[in-house]
Amino acid sequence: MTAGDLSRPWETLSSGFEEARAREDSLDRLVEWPAERALLGTVTDLAVLDAGCGNGAKVAQLAEEGAVEAVGVDISGNFMTVESHVELIQGDLSDLRAVPGLAGRRFDRVLFLQSFGYARDPILALRAAREMLTEDGFILLTRTQPVRYAIERAENNGTSLGEEYFATEAFDYRHANWDERVTLTKKPYTMSDLLNTFSAAGLWIETAVEPQMTPESAERYPHKQAVMNKYLGIIMFKLRPLPTR
Ligand SMILES: C[S@@+](CC[C@H](N)C(=O)[O-])C[C@H]1O[C@@H](n2cnc3c(N)ncnc32)[C@H](O)[C@@H]1O
């Protein structure tokens, strides 16, 4: 792998990620997307912005379900072919106001689905998204349960859960199901870090959800229920702007 590839891991990783996501037993299909979709509610006549949209499949579905504006932004630029009213833009979610074509626009829903961790400055990224919301708008943000990486690293490093959960040093991470050649650098985070980030960005949590597999899916895909039992899955937040004083 060249240095250029390393500095732009998602240009290489995105196809492996999308292949893994498309499998019938992917946790995105079984748990995450159904729960994200449910928390989002109806999108008819709404303007939706999906930050870190992957190939754009989710925002394209929202357009089919009635969203009048459906915009996806992703750094990889590895997009599927979509209907003309879906806009997929190669750009950085770290400051959505600076993405080409987005300055001055407003959205009823801004999504960060398993993408927020890649923002350069998490508070700035959320403040920028907050500024783009319409009056009744909200942000839907999902993140891997913070304890998940701590469990894995404690096992790999022969350390304890607490040592890894409260660690502050960035660590290298490879996802076996995506593309093991690509290393992502991740910064550990705790639940307090997440909650404090939302507060600092001027947001309050209307709802938090920790989605689980249905009993039917658990029976059909016991290996995925085992992953959920070990690592807990993701946590999702519906975030609204705090009233300005
Ligand atoms: C784990 S995937 C999630 C994709 C999609 N949101 C989903 O729920 O399936 C993370 C996505 O974030 C994108 N990404 C990573 N860093 C980014 C950045 N700085 N700006 C925009 N997108 C980014 C990646 O290319 C990838 O598509």
GROMACS .gro file of C-alpha atoms and ligand atoms in nm:
model
  272
    1MET     CA    1   0.000   0.000   0.000
    2THR     CA    2   0.134   0.343  -0.091
    3ALA     CA    3   0.157   0.644   0.140
    4GLY     CA    4  -0.124   0.806  -0.058
    5ASP     CA    5  -0.350   0.511   0.014
    6LEU     CA    6  -0.272   0.529   0.382
    7SER     CA    7  -0.357   0.897   0.401
    8ARG     CA    8  -0.691   0.835   0.231
    9PRO     CA    9  -0.801   0.504   0.380
   10TRP     CA   10  -1.166   0.534   0.276
   11GLU     CA   11  -1.079   0.558  -0.093
   12THR     CA   12  -0.954   0.201  -0.057
   13LEU     CA   13  -1.187   0.083   0.217
   14SER     CA   14  -1.522   0.194   0.080
   15SER     CA   15  -1.577  -0.094  -0.162
   16GLY     CA   16  -1.498  -0.357   0.105
   17PHE     CA   17  -1.722  -0.174   0.350
   18GLU     CA   18  -2.014  -0.161   0.104
   19GLU     CA   19  -1.974  -0.529   0.016
   20ALA     CA   20  -1.983  -0.620   0.385
   21ARG     CA   21  -2.282  -0.393   0.445
   22ALA     CA   22  -2.477  -0.549   0.158
   23ARG     CA   23  -2.451  -0.905   0.295
   24GLU     CA   24  -2.779  -1.045   0.418
   25ASP     CA   25  -2.635  -1.103   0.765
   26SER     CA   26  -2.471  -0.759   0.805
   27LEU     CA   27  -2.553  -0.583   1.130
   28ASP     CA   28  -2.632  -0.274   0.926
   29ARG     CA   29  -2.915  -0.462   0.751
   30LEU     CA   30  -3.028  -0.655   1.057
   31VAL     CA   31  -3.006  -0.390   1.327
   32GLU     CA   32  -2.869  -0.049   1.234
   33TRP     CA   33  -3.060   0.068   0.927
   34PRO     CA   34  -3.402  -0.054   1.052
   35ALA     CA   35  -3.345   0.131   1.381
   36GLU     CA   36  -3.206   0.443   1.208
   37ARG     CA   37  -3.500   0.445   0.970
   38ALA     CA   38  -3.749   0.410   1.258
   39LEU     CA   39  -3.593   0.694   1.459
   40LEU     CA   40  -3.587   0.919   1.154
   41GLY     CA   41  -3.964   0.890   1.107
   42THR     CA   42  -4.140   1.010   0.795
   43VAL     CA   43  -3.927   1.207   0.550
   44THR     CA   44  -4.202   1.312   0.311
   45ASP     CA   45  -4.136   1.667   0.184
   46LEU     CA   46  -3.825   1.701   0.402
   47ALA     CA   47  -3.471   1.804   0.310
   48VAL     CA   48  -3.223   1.540   0.425
   49LEU     CA   49  -2.843   1.556   0.438
   50ASP     CA   50  -2.649   1.233   0.500
   51ALA     CA   51  -2.296   1.314   0.618
   52GLY     CA   52  -2.059   1.024   0.550
   53CYS     CA   53  -2.322   0.862   0.328
   54GLY     CA   54  -2.106   0.578   0.194
   55ASN     CA   55  -2.225   0.487  -0.157
   56GLY     CA   56  -2.545   0.691  -0.105
   57ALA     CA   57  -2.788   0.397  -0.082
   58LYS     CA   58  -2.951   0.516   0.239
   59VAL     CA   59  -3.013   0.874   0.126
   60ALA     CA   60  -3.136   0.742  -0.211
   61GLN     CA   61  -3.393   0.531  -0.026
   62LEU     CA   62  -3.505   0.839   0.167
   63ALA     CA   63  -3.554   1.021  -0.164
   64GLU     CA   64  -3.770   0.731  -0.284
   65GLU     CA   65  -3.970   0.763   0.036
   66GLY     CA   66  -4.053   1.127  -0.031
   67ALA     CA   67  -3.761   1.347   0.078
   68VAL     CA   68  -3.769   1.651  -0.152
   69GLU     CA   69  -3.400   1.722  -0.111
   70ALA     CA   70  -3.170   1.424  -0.060
   71VAL     CA   71  -2.803   1.507  -0.034
   72GLY     CA   72  -2.519   1.274   0.057
   73VAL     CA   73  -2.161   1.376   0.133
   74ASP     CA   74  -1.873   1.132   0.152
   75ILE     CA   75  -1.496   1.164   0.138
   76SER     CA   76  -1.456   0.848  -0.069
   77GLY     CA   77  -1.651   0.965  -0.374
   78ASN     CA   78  -1.740   0.601  -0.435
   79PHE     CA   79  -2.107   0.655  -0.516
   80MET     CA   80  -2.379   0.439  -0.667
   81THR     CA   81  -2.581   0.559  -0.965
   82VAL     CA   82  -2.883   0.750  -0.835
   83GLU     CA   83  -3.191   0.932  -0.958
   84SER     CA   84  -3.123   1.287  -1.070
   85HIS     CA   85  -3.285   1.448  -0.767
   86VAL     CA   86  -3.037   1.279  -0.531
   87GLU     CA   87  -2.716   1.480  -0.494
   88LEU     CA   88  -2.403   1.291  -0.396
   89ILE     CA   89  -2.106   1.514  -0.329
   90GLN     CA   90  -1.747   1.420  -0.255
   91GLY     CA   91  -1.652   1.623   0.051
   92ASP     CA   92  -1.545   1.630   0.414
   93LEU     CA   93  -1.807   1.606   0.689
   94SER     CA   94  -1.578   1.795   0.929
   95ASP     CA   95  -1.743   2.123   0.824
   96LEU     CA   96  -2.053   2.066   0.615
   97ARG     CA   97  -2.093   2.441   0.547
   98ALA     CA   98  -1.768   2.428   0.348
   99VAL     CA   99  -1.873   2.137   0.125
  100PRO     CA  100  -1.920   2.253  -0.236
  101GLY     CA  101  -2.285   2.335  -0.299
  102LEU     CA  102  -2.396   2.331   0.066
  103ALA     CA  103  -2.320   2.685   0.186
  104GLY     CA  104  -2.636   2.860   0.303
  105ARG     CA  105  -2.862   2.556   0.263
  106ARG     CA  106  -3.094   2.427   0.536
  107PHE     CA  107  -3.195   2.069   0.614
  108ASP     CA  108  -3.472   1.914   0.822
  109ARG     CA  109  -3.259   1.611   0.902
  110VAL     CA  110  -2.881   1.580   0.916
  111LEU     CA  111  -2.751   1.225   0.953
  112PHE     CA  112  -2.416   1.107   1.085
  113LEU     CA  113  -2.455   0.730   1.058
  114GLN     CA  114  -2.137   0.561   1.179
  115SER     CA  115  -1.941   0.851   1.032
  116PHE     CA  116  -1.912   1.108   1.311
  117GLY     CA  117  -1.590   0.956   1.445
  118TYR     CA  118  -1.409   1.071   1.130
  119ALA     CA  119  -1.470   1.442   1.190
  120ARG     CA  120  -1.145   1.634   1.247
  121ASP     CA  121  -1.301   1.834   1.530
  122PRO     CA  122  -1.621   1.670   1.657
  123ILE     CA  123  -1.764   1.980   1.827
  124LEU     CA  124  -1.704   2.198   1.522
  125ALA     CA  125  -1.864   1.935   1.297
  126LEU     CA  126  -2.178   1.925   1.510
  127ARG     CA  127  -2.198   2.303   1.542
  128ALA     CA  128  -2.179   2.334   1.164
  129ALA     CA  129  -2.455   2.073   1.122
  130ARG     CA  130  -2.666   2.246   1.388
  131GLU     CA  131  -2.643   2.577   1.198
  132MET     CA  132  -2.779   2.406   0.888
  133LEU     CA  133  -3.093   2.276   1.059
  134THR     CA  134  -3.437   2.417   0.988
  135GLU     CA  135  -3.642   2.533   1.285
  136ASP     CA  136  -3.789   2.191   1.364
  137GLY     CA  137  -3.484   2.003   1.238
  138PHE     CA  138  -3.283   1.739   1.418
  139ILE     CA  139  -2.958   1.547   1.384
  140LEU     CA  140  -2.957   1.168   1.385
  141LEU     CA  141  -2.619   1.045   1.500
  142THR     CA  142  -2.510   0.686   1.552
  143ARG     CA  143  -2.184   0.563   1.700
  144THR     CA  144  -2.039   0.231   1.796
  145GLN     CA  145  -2.084   0.165   2.167
  146PRO     CA  146  -1.764   0.310   2.316
  147VAL     CA  147  -1.702   0.000   2.523
  148ARG     CA  148  -1.682  -0.210   2.204
  149TYR     CA  149  -1.326  -0.116   2.109
  150ALA     CA  150  -1.218  -0.130   2.473
  151ILE     CA  151  -1.332  -0.493   2.499
  152GLU     CA  152  -1.143  -0.589   2.184
  153ARG     CA  153  -0.825  -0.408   2.281
  154ALA     CA  154  -0.831  -0.546   2.636
  155GLU     CA  155  -0.844  -0.894   2.484
  156ASN     CA  156  -0.572  -0.824   2.229
  157ASN     CA  157  -0.341  -0.637   2.465
  158GLY     CA  158  -0.397  -0.850   2.775
  159THR     CA  159  -0.513  -0.541   2.963
  160SER     CA  160  -0.831  -0.462   3.152
  161LEU     CA  161  -1.153  -0.312   3.027
  162GLY     CA  162  -1.107   0.002   3.237
  163GLU     CA  163  -0.752   0.062   3.115
  164GLU     CA  164  -0.868   0.055   2.754
  165TYR     CA  165  -1.200   0.235   2.806
  166PHE     CA  166  -1.024   0.529   2.971
  167ALA     CA  167  -0.719   0.526   2.740
  168THR     CA  168  -0.659   0.849   2.550
  169GLU     CA  169  -0.397   0.751   2.292
  170ALA     CA  170  -0.515   0.697   1.934
  171PHE     CA  171  -0.493   0.334   1.819
  172ASP     CA  172  -0.469   0.152   1.487
  173TYR     CA  173  -0.769  -0.048   1.381
  174ARG     CA  174  -0.832  -0.296   1.099
  175HIS     CA  175  -1.173  -0.437   1.022
  176ALA     CA  176  -1.155  -0.802   0.918
  177ASN     CA  177  -1.487  -0.789   0.728
  178TRP     CA  178  -1.405  -0.470   0.533
  179ASP     CA  179  -1.044  -0.480   0.412
  180GLU     CA  180  -0.770  -0.597   0.644
  181ARG     CA  181  -0.501  -0.417   0.444
  182VAL     CA  182  -0.636  -0.079   0.547
  183THR     CA  183  -0.554   0.069   0.885
  184LEU     CA  184  -0.778   0.333   1.037
  185THR     CA  185  -0.656   0.547   1.324
  186LYS     CA  186  -0.918   0.574   1.596
  187LYS     CA  187  -0.931   0.788   1.905
  188PRO     CA  188  -1.083   0.620   2.210
  189TYR     CA  189  -1.397   0.785   2.347
  190THR     CA  190  -1.611   0.729   2.651
  191MET     CA  191  -1.982   0.782   2.695
  192SER     CA  192  -1.904   1.104   2.885
  193ASP     CA  193  -1.697   1.228   2.590
  194LEU     CA  194  -1.995   1.179   2.360
  195LEU     CA  195  -2.244   1.350   2.592
  196ASN     CA  196  -2.009   1.643   2.658
  197THR     CA  197  -1.954   1.686   2.283
  198PHE     CA  198  -2.328   1.718   2.227
  199SER     CA  199  -2.357   1.978   2.505
  200ALA     CA  200  -2.058   2.177   2.379
  201ALA     CA  201  -2.216   2.187   2.032
  202GLY     CA  202  -2.540   2.328   2.175
  203LEU     CA  203  -2.750   2.013   2.134
  204TRP     CA  204  -2.978   1.817   2.363
  205ILE     CA  205  -3.067   1.451   2.340
  206GLU     CA  206  -3.433   1.398   2.266
  207THR     CA  207  -3.398   1.020   2.236
  208ALA     CA  208  -3.122   0.762   2.270
  209VAL     CA  209  -3.162   0.405   2.142
  210GLU     CA  210  -2.942   0.096   2.169
  211PRO     CA  211  -3.094  -0.123   1.897
  212GLN     CA  212  -3.087  -0.500   1.920
  213MET     CA  213  -3.164  -0.790   1.687
  214THR     CA  214  -3.519  -0.920   1.666
  215PRO     CA  215  -3.570  -1.272   1.810
  216GLU     CA  216  -3.628  -1.397   1.452
  217SER     CA  217  -3.298  -1.251   1.327
  218ALA     CA  218  -3.115  -1.382   1.634
  219GLU     CA  219  -3.241  -1.731   1.563
  220ARG     CA  220  -3.153  -1.708   1.194
  221TYR     CA  221  -2.809  -1.549   1.243
  222PRO     CA  222  -2.679  -1.675   1.580
  223HIS     CA  223  -2.321  -1.574   1.487
  224LYS     CA  224  -2.439  -1.211   1.466
  225GLN     CA  225  -2.629  -1.236   1.793
  226ALA     CA  226  -2.299  -1.357   1.942
  227VAL     CA  227  -2.127  -1.041   1.811
  228MET     CA  228  -2.403  -0.827   1.964
  229ASN     CA  229  -2.379  -1.016   2.294
  230LYS     CA  230  -2.007  -0.948   2.308
  231TYR     CA  231  -1.982  -0.594   2.173
  232LEU     CA  232  -2.335  -0.449   2.233
  233GLY     CA  233  -2.371  -0.283   1.891
  234ILE     CA  234  -2.431   0.086   1.831
  235ILE     CA  235  -2.597   0.372   2.018
  236MET     CA  236  -2.816   0.622   1.837
  237PHE     CA  237  -2.907   0.977   1.933
  238LYS     CA  238  -3.175   1.214   1.810
  239LEU     CA  239  -3.024   1.557   1.880
  240ARG     CA  240  -3.200   1.892   1.875
  241PRO     CA  241  -3.056   2.244   1.908
  242LEU     CA  242  -3.074   2.396   2.253
  243PRO     CA  243  -3.270   2.721   2.241
  244THR     CA  244  -3.027   3.011   2.203
  245ARG     CA  245  -3.022   3.248   2.500
  246LIG     C1  246  -1.864   0.315   0.858
  246LIG     S1  247  -1.897   0.398   0.708
  246LIG     C2  248  -2.071   0.442   0.726
  246LIG     C3  249  -2.139   0.468   0.595
  246LIG     C4  250  -2.290   0.498   0.602
  246LIG     N1  251  -2.316   0.620   0.676
  246LIG     C5  252  -2.368   0.385   0.661
  246LIG     O1  253  -2.436   0.404   0.763
  246LIG     O2  254  -2.366   0.278   0.603
  246LIG     C6  255  -1.815   0.552   0.730
  246LIG     C7  256  -1.826   0.643   0.609
  246LIG     O3  257  -1.769   0.770   0.644
  246LIG     C8  258  -1.696   0.816   0.534
  246LIG     N2  259  -1.597   0.914   0.580
  246LIG     C9  260  -1.484   0.891   0.652
  246LIG     N3  261  -1.421   1.009   0.678
  246LIG    C10  262  -1.497   1.106   0.621
  246LIG    C11  263  -1.485   1.248   0.613
  246LIG     N4  264  -1.381   1.312   0.671
  246LIG     N5  265  -1.580   1.317   0.547
  246LIG    C12  266  -1.684   1.253   0.485
  246LIG     N6  267  -1.700   1.119   0.489
  246LIG    C13  268  -1.609   1.046   0.558
  246LIG    C14  269  -1.635   0.692   0.472
  246LIG     O4  270  -1.593   0.711   0.339
  246LIG    C15  271  -1.751   0.593   0.488
  246LIG     O5  272  -1.834   0.595   0.374
   0.00000   0.00000   0.00000
